[in-house]
Amino acid sequence: MAQLWGGRFTKETDQLVYNFNASIEFDKKFYRQDMEGSIAHVKMLGKQGILTEQESREIVTAIREILKEVEAGTLEISHEYEDIHSFVEAALIERLGDTGKKLHTGRSRNDQVALDMRLFTRQEVLETDELLNELLNVILTIMENNVDTYMPGFTHLQKAQPVTLAHHLGAYFEMFKRDRQRMEDIYRRMNYCPLGSGALAGTTYDLDRYDTARQMGFTGPTLNSMDGVSDRDYLIEFLSALSTIMMHLSRFSEEVIIWNSNEYQFVEIDDAYSTGSSIMPQKKNPDIAELVRGKTGRVYGTLISLLTTMKGIPLAYNKDMQEDKELTFDAMDTVKGCLALFTGMLSTMKFCREQMEASAKHGFTNATDAADYLVNHGVPFRDAHGIVGKLVLYCIEKQAAIDDLSLKELKEISPVFEEDIFEAVSMETCVKKRLTIGAPGQEAMKEVIALEREYLSHDWKQTLEDWETELLK
Ligand code: ARG
């Protein structure tokens, strides 16, 4: 048991209490961020004359050594320490003696952990954004190649009107684009530095909080020290955005599973992204899509868990907040894994054009267009709706599509129909005529695709203030 705060105590901590309280098992995940924050802090202490320049330099050098050894595997992050902060401080004291003991001047673990988690999450936001960007690129390429690939559009999972594969996937493009925009919003809102908030009320040292914020690429320091140590909103926002990504991935997965089914055969998932059955030799299962759909629940669970943890906590820091880590780390890894795998599955998936088109031709997806034809020839819409309803009934009995009927049969249902009805209800016409922006018509679709290409050609991450941290080098 190695702890930082033994002075006030006369008895050893009970072993079970110690185990229950310790966080090193999971907070070691941000050892880099912890060391980065310590270096920035100590450099600032040196500049401010709170430590001597010499002490500051010695500590910075020693922390960099500790980092190198940890990464080389020659120094193990020992679970004997309560948390990553204690481990780093102990390793420093072992090397520098009394100078090492000065590291924690003007700092509390409360602002330290708030900083570490923020630095870690900020990086996660960027990585998640990049994975979304890759997914968007894959989707847009498929769209560009499929403006003429017809398929049925559905409502209630019943065939409704013909669309194209480009149009259908374009809906997902919009969803994941908004997910990226959320990453940018979150990044900009969270990018303030809590270091220097102390335990809750700042410190009596003349810290330069603008300096530490700048060293670590933050927009500035947080402006209230109690909020600085107890804000976890940014995690809740991130988990909410991650949950939304999973909701989108899960809907898309559900469609892939349906499309890949024996009944639909709209797509064929690549062998590399499918799995077999131990008993049924014919099986090729969409396990990746099912797992993505399945993992959605655990990401939602994390969001609800943290919201619940936070809701009753009085200001400022309380130990409840240590619970912000384990599940959040799991959610971050889960979403990144799902995004990468889904993108791989999508980019290797085969779309079966003939099946999709054949399916779009059946199921009366052109019934609305038949009604519109009548409307264009002077029939009030409600009457046209009724006439086409009868027409559909007739077709069902005959097991035929509207365009399979003869003009004579059509005229028996309504004399308004003429030879040009066949052209008017062909699948190609039904799609082509839908040309308001956002609709599946090829001309409208090409306009949207060009806009989205333009969107993808700029990366908001590159507009971030240019800073390259030298702190860990
Ligand atoms: N492990 C703690 C956490 O994750 C670090 C902060 C400890 N602060 C304290 N006052 N006990 O929140």
XYZ file of C-alpha atoms and ligand atoms in Angstrom:
485
model
C 0.000 0.000 0.000
C 1.559 3.245 -1.075
C -0.337 6.420 -0.425
C 0.306 10.126 -0.476
C -1.723 11.171 2.513
C -0.577 9.026 5.482
C 0.368 11.952 7.788
C -2.982 12.515 9.456
C -3.638 8.827 10.025
C -2.633 6.655 12.955
C -3.833 3.359 11.552
C -3.209 1.499 8.305
C -6.076 1.465 5.813
C -8.044 -1.762 5.853
C -6.957 -3.822 2.836
C -10.490 -4.129 1.464
C -11.002 -0.384 1.814
C -7.740 0.210 0.035
C -8.717 -2.052 -2.839
C -12.171 -0.504 -3.105
C -10.745 3.009 -3.183
C -7.785 2.484 -5.517
C -8.078 3.499 -9.140
C -4.687 2.620 -10.598
C -6.028 -0.404 -12.408
C -7.908 1.910 -14.769
C -6.431 5.397 -14.418
C -3.046 4.076 -15.553
C -4.632 4.349 -18.990
C -3.818 8.071 -18.965
C -0.240 7.842 -17.682
C 0.943 9.947 -20.642
C -1.570 12.693 -19.979
C -0.717 12.642 -16.273
C 2.962 13.162 -17.050
C 2.212 15.790 -19.675
C 0.151 17.756 -17.142
C 2.888 17.453 -14.526
C 5.527 18.730 -16.921
C 3.404 21.734 -17.903
C 2.721 22.446 -14.218
C 6.345 22.214 -13.180
C 7.561 24.327 -16.088
C 5.106 27.007 -15.063
C 6.203 26.743 -11.393
C 9.766 27.347 -12.598
C 8.801 30.364 -14.688
C 6.860 31.845 -11.798
C 9.773 31.368 -9.368
C 7.723 29.021 -7.187
C 10.358 26.356 -7.874
C 13.855 27.292 -8.999
C 14.569 26.944 -12.739
C 17.014 24.211 -11.800
C 14.430 22.223 -9.798
C 11.894 22.623 -12.540
C 14.340 21.341 -15.164
C 15.370 18.365 -13.042
C 11.768 17.329 -12.508
C 10.889 17.682 -16.200
C 13.883 15.563 -17.208
C 13.068 12.899 -14.640
C 9.409 12.685 -15.689
C 10.462 12.266 -19.314
C 12.769 9.435 -18.228
C 9.989 7.795 -16.274
C 7.765 8.016 -19.352
C 10.410 6.442 -21.580
C 10.945 3.609 -19.142
C 7.227 2.961 -18.795
C 6.858 2.859 -22.578
C 9.914 0.649 -22.992
C 8.472 -1.740 -20.420
C 11.438 -1.381 -18.071
C 9.380 0.403 -15.423
C 6.115 -1.247 -14.544
C 3.162 0.819 -13.343
C 2.779 -0.995 -10.073
C -0.694 -1.647 -8.698
C 0.788 -1.103 -5.236
C 0.035 2.573 -5.724
C -3.402 4.014 -5.179
C -3.553 5.810 -8.500
C -1.423 6.914 -11.435
C -0.720 10.269 -9.753
C 0.829 8.547 -6.715
C 2.840 6.235 -8.922
C 4.428 9.077 -10.909
C 5.160 11.120 -7.802
C 6.733 8.144 -6.031
C 8.889 7.309 -9.055
C 10.024 10.927 -9.116
C 10.863 11.050 -5.418
C 12.809 7.824 -5.773
C 14.981 9.537 -8.384
C 15.190 13.105 -7.094
C 14.566 12.869 -3.365
C 13.410 16.193 -1.898
C 13.177 17.929 -5.278
C 10.710 15.259 -6.391
C 8.579 16.061 -3.376
C 7.995 19.545 -4.823
C 6.068 18.305 -7.869
C 2.683 18.625 -6.214
C 3.189 22.262 -5.118
C 0.063 24.279 -5.872
C -1.858 21.313 -7.158
C -4.444 18.816 -5.920
C -5.309 15.442 -7.322
C -8.726 16.949 -7.941
C -7.550 19.373 -10.607
C -4.922 16.875 -11.723
C -7.425 14.135 -12.477
C -9.805 16.636 -14.061
C -6.976 17.644 -16.390
C -5.830 14.092 -17.172
C -9.303 12.929 -18.129
C -9.856 16.014 -20.251
C -6.581 15.588 -22.106
C -7.361 11.939 -22.690
C -10.905 12.621 -23.860
C -9.808 15.441 -26.143
C -7.612 12.952 -27.996
C -10.482 10.460 -28.138
C -12.725 13.103 -29.711
C -10.156 13.607 -32.479
C -9.714 9.883 -33.078
C -13.455 9.256 -33.182
C -13.836 12.136 -35.611
C -11.188 10.650 -37.873
C -12.922 7.266 -37.917
C -16.192 8.990 -38.803
C -14.388 10.810 -41.573
C -13.157 7.497 -43.007
C -16.660 6.033 -42.847
C -18.072 9.099 -44.634
C -15.499 8.721 -47.389
C -16.483 5.094 -47.938
C -20.185 5.960 -47.994
C -19.702 8.823 -50.452
C -17.665 6.673 -52.837
C -20.432 4.063 -52.893
C -22.934 6.856 -53.501
C -20.942 8.229 -56.422
C -20.938 4.785 -58.050
C -24.620 4.116 -57.508
C -26.739 7.092 -58.558
C -28.377 4.754 -61.078
C -28.715 1.694 -58.872
C -32.432 1.402 -58.217
C -33.842 -0.133 -55.088
C -37.100 0.037 -53.201
C -37.432 2.703 -50.541
C -39.387 1.472 -47.531
C -41.783 2.769 -44.935
C -42.993 0.333 -42.259
C -40.502 -2.064 -43.885
C -42.988 -2.252 -46.778
C -41.949 -1.196 -50.238
C -42.990 2.420 -50.728
C -41.372 4.243 -53.652
C -38.319 3.523 -55.754
C -35.090 5.237 -54.727
C -31.458 4.597 -55.515
C -28.697 3.073 -53.458
C -26.938 6.450 -53.558
C -29.988 8.080 -52.044
C -30.461 5.450 -49.353
C -26.823 5.605 -48.272
C -26.973 9.394 -48.508
C -29.298 9.341 -45.511
C -26.542 7.689 -43.458
C -24.029 10.160 -44.820
C -26.071 12.988 -43.296
C -26.301 11.199 -39.938
C -22.584 10.539 -39.636
C -21.831 14.040 -40.845
C -23.857 15.454 -37.964
C -21.998 13.057 -35.667
C -18.751 14.635 -36.827
C -20.142 18.101 -36.278
C -20.925 17.057 -32.719
C -17.274 16.043 -32.267
C -16.197 19.506 -33.312
C -18.696 21.213 -30.991
C -17.641 19.078 -28.053
C -13.973 19.662 -28.721
C -14.345 23.421 -28.793
C -16.543 23.546 -25.712
C -14.390 21.236 -23.602
C -11.020 22.675 -24.553
C -10.437 24.663 -21.343
C -7.856 23.745 -18.767
C -8.914 22.938 -15.180
C -5.323 22.757 -13.854
C -4.797 25.353 -11.148
C -8.281 24.896 -9.706
C -6.546 23.184 -6.783
C -8.725 21.080 -4.517
C -11.666 23.408 -5.191
C -10.714 26.990 -4.299
C -7.617 27.657 -6.398
C -4.320 28.061 -4.575
C -2.381 30.743 -2.718
C 0.575 30.347 -5.081
C 1.003 32.772 -7.930
C 0.203 30.192 -10.615
C -0.008 31.287 -14.235
C -3.004 29.311 -15.405
C -2.918 30.903 -18.842
C 0.579 29.544 -19.275
C -0.274 25.931 -18.424
C -3.397 26.136 -20.587
C -1.317 27.387 -23.515
C 1.392 24.761 -23.059
C -1.203 22.008 -23.471
C -3.081 23.536 -26.406
C -6.154 24.632 -24.460
C -8.110 27.710 -25.480
C -7.681 29.051 -21.954
C -8.143 28.172 -18.281
C -11.551 27.243 -16.861
C -13.028 30.272 -15.139
C -14.356 28.849 -11.898
C -12.202 26.580 -9.757
C -15.125 24.720 -8.181
C -16.524 24.019 -11.625
C -13.027 23.155 -12.868
C -12.709 20.196 -10.510
C -16.289 18.998 -10.674
C -17.377 19.445 -14.291
C -17.987 16.180 -16.088
C -20.488 17.663 -18.605
C -18.019 17.264 -21.405
C -17.934 13.515 -20.773
C -21.710 13.372 -20.716
C -21.817 15.283 -23.990
C -19.240 12.977 -25.505
C -21.059 9.864 -24.294
C -24.284 11.268 -25.674
C -22.630 11.835 -29.047
C -21.094 8.347 -28.880
C -24.538 6.911 -28.121
C -25.933 8.698 -31.158
C -23.152 7.297 -33.338
C -24.011 3.832 -32.058
C -27.705 4.417 -32.719
C -26.838 5.313 -36.319
C -24.464 2.373 -36.714
C -27.062 0.088 -35.203
C -29.790 1.152 -37.644
C -27.383 0.735 -40.539
C -26.334 -2.683 -39.187
C -29.955 -3.745 -38.961
C -30.410 -2.850 -42.633
C -27.263 -4.716 -43.631
C -28.551 -7.770 -41.761
C -31.906 -7.553 -43.546
C -30.300 -6.903 -46.940
C -27.905 -9.783 -46.446
C -30.708 -12.222 -45.559
C -31.604 -15.085 -47.883
C -34.936 -13.399 -48.589
C -33.519 -10.057 -49.694
C -30.070 -10.777 -51.109
C -29.473 -7.077 -51.760
C -25.904 -7.340 -50.479
C -23.246 -9.900 -49.912
C -20.966 -9.356 -46.959
C -17.368 -10.188 -47.781
C -16.029 -13.494 -46.444
C -13.458 -11.576 -44.405
C -16.283 -9.862 -42.512
C -18.608 -12.856 -42.015
C -18.490 -15.904 -39.810
C -19.746 -19.462 -40.143
C -21.791 -21.831 -38.058
C -20.289 -24.739 -36.122
C -23.139 -27.010 -37.168
C -24.754 -25.644 -40.345
C -22.190 -25.739 -43.149
C -24.209 -23.485 -45.470
C -24.230 -20.521 -43.066
C -22.472 -17.217 -43.584
C -23.559 -14.958 -40.796
C -23.485 -11.146 -40.498
C -21.955 -11.310 -37.005
C -20.101 -8.006 -37.273
C -23.281 -6.085 -38.003
C -25.061 -7.964 -35.208
C -22.289 -7.220 -32.727
C -22.300 -3.529 -33.607
C -26.063 -3.514 -33.069
C -25.597 -5.406 -29.822
C -22.859 -3.190 -28.419
C -25.078 -0.134 -28.750
C -26.725 -1.000 -25.447
C -23.512 -0.887 -23.508
C -22.644 2.578 -24.783
C -26.118 3.891 -23.878
C -25.648 2.255 -20.478
C -22.485 4.256 -19.890
C -24.241 7.526 -20.641
C -27.073 6.740 -18.241
C -24.601 5.527 -15.639
C -22.603 8.757 -15.620
C -25.701 10.953 -15.687
C -26.945 9.053 -12.656
C -23.602 9.224 -10.868
C -23.439 12.988 -11.325
C -26.983 13.957 -10.505
C -26.739 14.068 -6.721
C -23.183 15.269 -6.181
C -22.852 18.512 -4.221
C -20.032 20.867 -5.189
C -17.196 20.405 -5.511
C -15.144 17.177 -5.851
C -16.556 13.961 -4.414
C -15.122 10.495 -4.840
C -18.218 9.388 -6.767
C -16.565 11.088 -9.713
C -13.886 8.419 -9.912
C -16.693 6.391 -11.501
C -16.420 8.578 -14.610
C -13.598 6.436 -15.975
C -13.975 2.674 -16.375
C -17.224 2.588 -18.305
C -16.296 5.694 -20.278
C -13.039 4.114 -21.406
C -14.989 1.040 -22.414
C -17.492 3.137 -24.388
C -14.695 5.032 -26.156
C -12.971 1.802 -27.205
C -16.253 0.163 -28.169
C -17.300 2.987 -30.475
C -13.896 3.243 -32.138
C -13.863 -0.524 -32.697
C -17.392 -0.497 -34.119
C -16.636 2.390 -36.462
C -13.480 0.767 -37.801
C -15.113 -2.631 -38.319
C -18.276 -1.258 -39.824
C -16.266 0.832 -42.284
C -14.251 -2.235 -43.276
C -17.390 -4.304 -43.720
C -19.075 -1.612 -45.808
C -16.104 -0.977 -48.067
C -15.833 -4.682 -48.944
C -19.556 -5.397 -49.222
C -21.003 -6.323 -52.606
C -24.261 -4.647 -53.622
C -26.402 -6.907 -55.802
C -27.791 -4.465 -58.299
C -30.122 -6.870 -60.137
C -31.780 -8.064 -56.947
C -32.353 -4.512 -55.767
C -33.783 -3.386 -59.079
C -36.016 -6.434 -59.422
C -37.315 -5.795 -55.937
C -37.985 -2.124 -56.726
C -40.019 -3.143 -59.777
C -42.366 -5.241 -57.682
C -44.454 -4.227 -54.742
C -46.168 -1.312 -56.497
C -43.488 1.231 -55.680
C -44.795 3.209 -58.653
C -48.398 3.454 -57.387
C -47.926 7.062 -56.222
C -46.625 7.958 -59.660
C -49.659 6.332 -61.311
C -51.875 8.519 -59.112
C -49.761 11.591 -59.970
C -50.267 10.750 -63.678
C -54.032 10.938 -63.210
C -53.715 14.184 -61.247
C -51.685 15.668 -64.099
C -54.569 14.745 -66.382
C -57.148 16.602 -64.299
C -58.304 13.922 -61.820
C -58.520 15.255 -58.212
C -55.837 13.569 -56.053
C -58.284 11.828 -53.691
C -60.104 10.232 -56.669
C -56.790 9.330 -58.281
C -55.748 7.617 -55.022
C -58.947 5.547 -55.080
C -58.544 4.585 -58.757
C -54.970 3.430 -58.265
C -56.055 1.517 -55.154
C -58.453 -0.458 -57.367
C -55.725 -0.885 -59.935
C -53.409 -2.375 -57.300
C -56.141 -4.794 -56.170
C -56.629 -5.908 -59.766
C -52.880 -6.425 -60.157
C -52.657 -8.450 -56.941
C -55.365 -10.790 -58.246
C -53.569 -11.087 -61.572
C -50.179 -11.341 -59.871
C -48.893 -8.605 -62.156
C -47.183 -5.239 -61.817
C -48.919 -2.036 -62.973
C -46.645 -1.789 -65.989
C -47.412 -5.418 -66.971
C -51.060 -4.562 -67.756
C -52.288 -3.707 -71.237
C -53.599 -0.228 -72.000
C -57.024 -1.803 -72.488
C -57.027 -3.205 -68.957
C -55.849 0.133 -67.596
C -58.526 2.019 -69.457
C -61.204 -0.238 -67.994
C -60.158 1.060 -64.573
C -59.815 4.670 -65.747
C -60.314 6.007 -69.270
C -57.829 8.774 -68.479
C -54.872 6.386 -68.920
C -53.121 6.685 -72.295
C -50.090 5.051 -73.885
C -47.685 7.412 -72.074
C -48.667 5.894 -68.694
C -46.059 3.152 -69.211
C -43.272 5.675 -69.500
C -44.704 7.648 -66.565
C -44.629 4.708 -64.157
C -41.380 3.108 -65.217
C -38.968 2.826 -62.318
C -36.443 5.040 -64.089
C -38.991 7.833 -64.571
C -40.257 7.537 -61.006
C -36.757 8.254 -59.717
C -35.631 10.722 -62.355
C -38.629 12.993 -61.812
C -37.827 13.425 -58.126
C -35.411 16.233 -58.538
C -35.930 18.673 -55.708
C -32.788 18.959 -53.635
C -32.557 15.994 -51.238
C -34.614 13.698 -53.504
C -33.259 10.589 -55.294
C -33.474 11.934 -58.874
C -30.036 11.673 -60.491
C -29.645 15.381 -61.116
C -30.526 16.287 -57.526
C -28.340 13.481 -56.218
C -25.303 14.643 -58.182
C -25.703 18.124 -56.760
C -25.743 16.757 -53.227
C -22.789 14.463 -53.857
C -20.753 17.437 -55.088
C -21.629 19.387 -51.933
C -20.616 16.447 -49.739
C -17.319 15.981 -51.608
C -16.604 19.605 -50.939
C -17.489 19.101 -47.250
C -15.069 16.176 -47.007
C -12.263 18.157 -48.597
C -11.964 20.320 -45.466
C -11.112 18.842 -42.105
C -12.073 20.983 -39.100
C -9.222 19.392 -37.162
C -6.792 21.226 -39.392
C -8.353 24.552 -38.475
C -7.499 24.019 -34.803
C -4.913 26.381 -33.498
C -1.598 24.972 -34.515
C 0.195 23.652 -31.480
C 2.519 20.757 -31.208
C 3.255 19.750 -27.677
C 6.923 19.305 -26.978
C 6.150 18.508 -23.384
C 6.690 14.775 -23.507
C 9.726 14.829 -25.806
N -8.782 8.701 -8.403
C -9.433 9.941 -8.166
C -10.491 10.156 -9.240
O -10.456 9.509 -10.199
C -8.453 11.040 -8.209
C -8.836 12.230 -7.394
C -8.681 11.935 -5.960
N -9.059 13.038 -5.172
C -9.443 12.914 -3.882
N -9.792 13.964 -3.279
N -9.487 11.747 -3.313
O -11.366 10.959 -9.104
